[in-house]
Amino acid sequence: MELLSKARELFDTATVKTEEFIYDQKCNLQIARACADLKKQYERLGRLCFRKIKGLKIDDNEFDAVVEKIEVLKVELTALREGKIEEPEFDSIVFEDGEPVEAPVDGE
């Protein structure tokens, strides 16, 4: 009987450790996604700034939108790193060519 209780205890410990590992990996994926999005937005901002410096016309609304997106991503990244965002959700996102897109709904 003692052997079975030890085996059950080891199984429960392994289950908890596996769940913790999976959660950590999901968080790491979410942080990596936020970092990639932030990099992409900074590159976009850089291109807009270059065009502005060269005297080419840029859309101020686009410029403002990129700056706002960067600020949102920075707040999100800080929250992710501090563990203030709960369980990451990946069920509705599929990565296609490095871009997150909505998963198709059944019947489409």
Short mmCIF file of C-alpha atoms in Angstrom, two decimals:
data_model
loop_
_atom_site.label_atom_id
_atom_site.label_comp_id
_atom_site.label_asym_id
_atom_site.label_seq_id
_atom_site.Cartn_x
_atom_site.Cartn_y
_atom_site.Cartn_z
CA MET A 1 0.00 0.00 0.00
CA GLU A 2 2.84 2.33 0.84
CA LEU A 3 4.32 1.78 -2.62
CA LEU A 4 1.05 2.84 -4.25
CA SER A 5 0.81 5.99 -2.13
CA LYS A 6 4.43 6.88 -3.01
CA ALA A 7 3.71 6.29 -6.69
CA ARG A 8 0.59 8.46 -6.46
CA GLU A 9 2.56 11.20 -4.70
CA LEU A 10 5.26 11.11 -7.39
CA PHE A 11 2.62 11.22 -10.11
CA ASP A 12 0.92 14.23 -8.48
CA THR A 13 4.26 16.02 -8.15
CA ALA A 14 5.10 15.32 -11.78
CA THR A 15 1.69 16.60 -12.86
CA VAL A 16 2.13 19.86 -10.95
CA LYS A 17 5.65 20.36 -12.33
CA THR A 18 4.45 19.68 -15.87
CA GLU A 19 1.61 22.18 -15.51
CA GLU A 20 4.04 24.79 -14.17
CA PHE A 21 6.41 24.15 -17.06
CA ILE A 22 3.62 24.47 -19.63
CA TYR A 23 2.41 27.72 -18.04
CA ASP A 24 5.97 29.13 -18.03
CA GLN A 25 6.42 28.24 -21.69
CA LYS A 26 3.10 29.87 -22.62
CA CYS A 27 4.21 33.01 -20.79
CA ASN A 28 7.56 32.93 -22.57
CA LEU A 29 5.78 32.62 -25.91
CA GLN A 30 3.56 35.55 -25.07
CA ILE A 31 6.59 37.65 -24.06
CA ALA A 32 8.36 36.69 -27.28
CA ARG A 33 5.30 37.70 -29.30
CA ALA A 34 5.09 41.06 -27.53
CA CYS A 35 8.82 41.65 -28.13
CA ALA A 36 8.47 40.78 -31.82
CA ASP A 37 5.46 43.09 -32.17
CA LEU A 38 7.35 45.86 -30.38
CA LYS A 39 10.34 45.44 -32.69
CA LYS A 40 8.06 45.54 -35.72
CA GLN A 41 6.40 48.75 -34.50
CA TYR A 42 9.77 50.41 -33.79
CA GLU A 43 10.90 49.52 -37.31
CA ARG A 44 7.71 51.00 -38.71
CA LEU A 45 8.24 54.15 -36.62
CA GLY A 46 11.80 54.37 -37.88
CA ARG A 47 10.64 54.22 -41.50
CA LEU A 48 8.07 56.94 -40.84
CA CYS A 49 10.68 59.14 -39.14
CA PHE A 50 13.09 58.64 -42.03
CA ARG A 51 10.40 59.68 -44.51
CA LYS A 52 9.59 62.74 -42.40
CA ILE A 53 13.27 63.75 -42.17
CA LYS A 54 13.61 63.39 -45.94
CA GLY A 55 10.66 65.72 -46.39
CA LEU A 56 8.32 63.05 -47.73
CA LYS A 57 4.67 63.23 -46.79
CA ILE A 58 3.51 60.93 -44.01
CA ASP A 59 0.12 60.44 -42.46
CA ASP A 60 0.15 61.95 -38.96
CA ASN A 61 -2.63 59.59 -37.89
CA GLU A 62 -0.49 56.60 -38.88
CA PHE A 63 2.46 58.07 -36.98
CA ASP A 64 0.31 58.61 -33.87
CA ALA A 65 -1.15 55.10 -34.16
CA VAL A 66 2.33 53.54 -34.26
CA VAL A 67 3.45 55.54 -31.21
CA GLU A 68 0.30 54.52 -29.33
CA LYS A 69 0.79 50.84 -30.29
CA ILE A 70 4.38 51.01 -28.99
CA GLU A 71 3.19 52.43 -25.67
CA VAL A 72 0.54 49.72 -25.32
CA LEU A 73 3.05 46.97 -26.14
CA LYS A 74 5.54 48.35 -23.60
CA VAL A 75 2.89 48.28 -20.86
CA GLU A 76 1.85 44.76 -21.90
CA LEU A 77 5.46 43.56 -21.92
CA THR A 78 6.11 45.02 -18.47
CA ALA A 79 2.98 43.34 -17.11
CA LEU A 80 3.98 40.02 -18.68
CA ARG A 81 7.48 40.17 -17.23
CA GLU A 82 6.12 41.01 -13.77
CA GLY A 83 3.56 38.20 -13.99
CA LYS A 84 0.60 40.56 -13.69
CA ILE A 85 -1.22 39.06 -16.67
CA GLU A 86 -3.06 35.85 -15.93
CA GLU A 87 -3.19 32.69 -18.03
CA PRO A 88 -2.10 33.48 -21.60
CA GLU A 89 -4.68 32.64 -24.24
CA PHE A 90 -3.52 31.01 -27.44
CA ASP A 91 -6.66 29.20 -28.54
CA SER A 92 -7.79 31.87 -31.00
CA ILE A 93 -4.45 32.72 -32.61
CA VAL A 94 -2.69 30.87 -35.38
CA PHE A 95 0.71 32.02 -36.63
CA GLU A 96 0.98 32.30 -40.36
CA ASP A 97 4.22 33.64 -41.88
CA GLY A 98 5.15 35.05 -38.47
CA GLU A 99 1.95 37.12 -38.29
CA PRO A 100 -0.79 36.36 -35.77
CA VAL A 101 -4.15 35.87 -37.45
CA GLU A 102 -7.52 34.84 -36.15
CA ALA A 103 -8.20 31.12 -36.30
CA PRO A 104 -10.92 30.18 -38.77
CA VAL A 105 -14.30 29.52 -37.24
CA ASP A 106 -15.80 26.10 -37.99
CA GLY A 107 -17.91 26.30 -41.11
CA GLU A 108 -15.84 28.96 -42.88
#
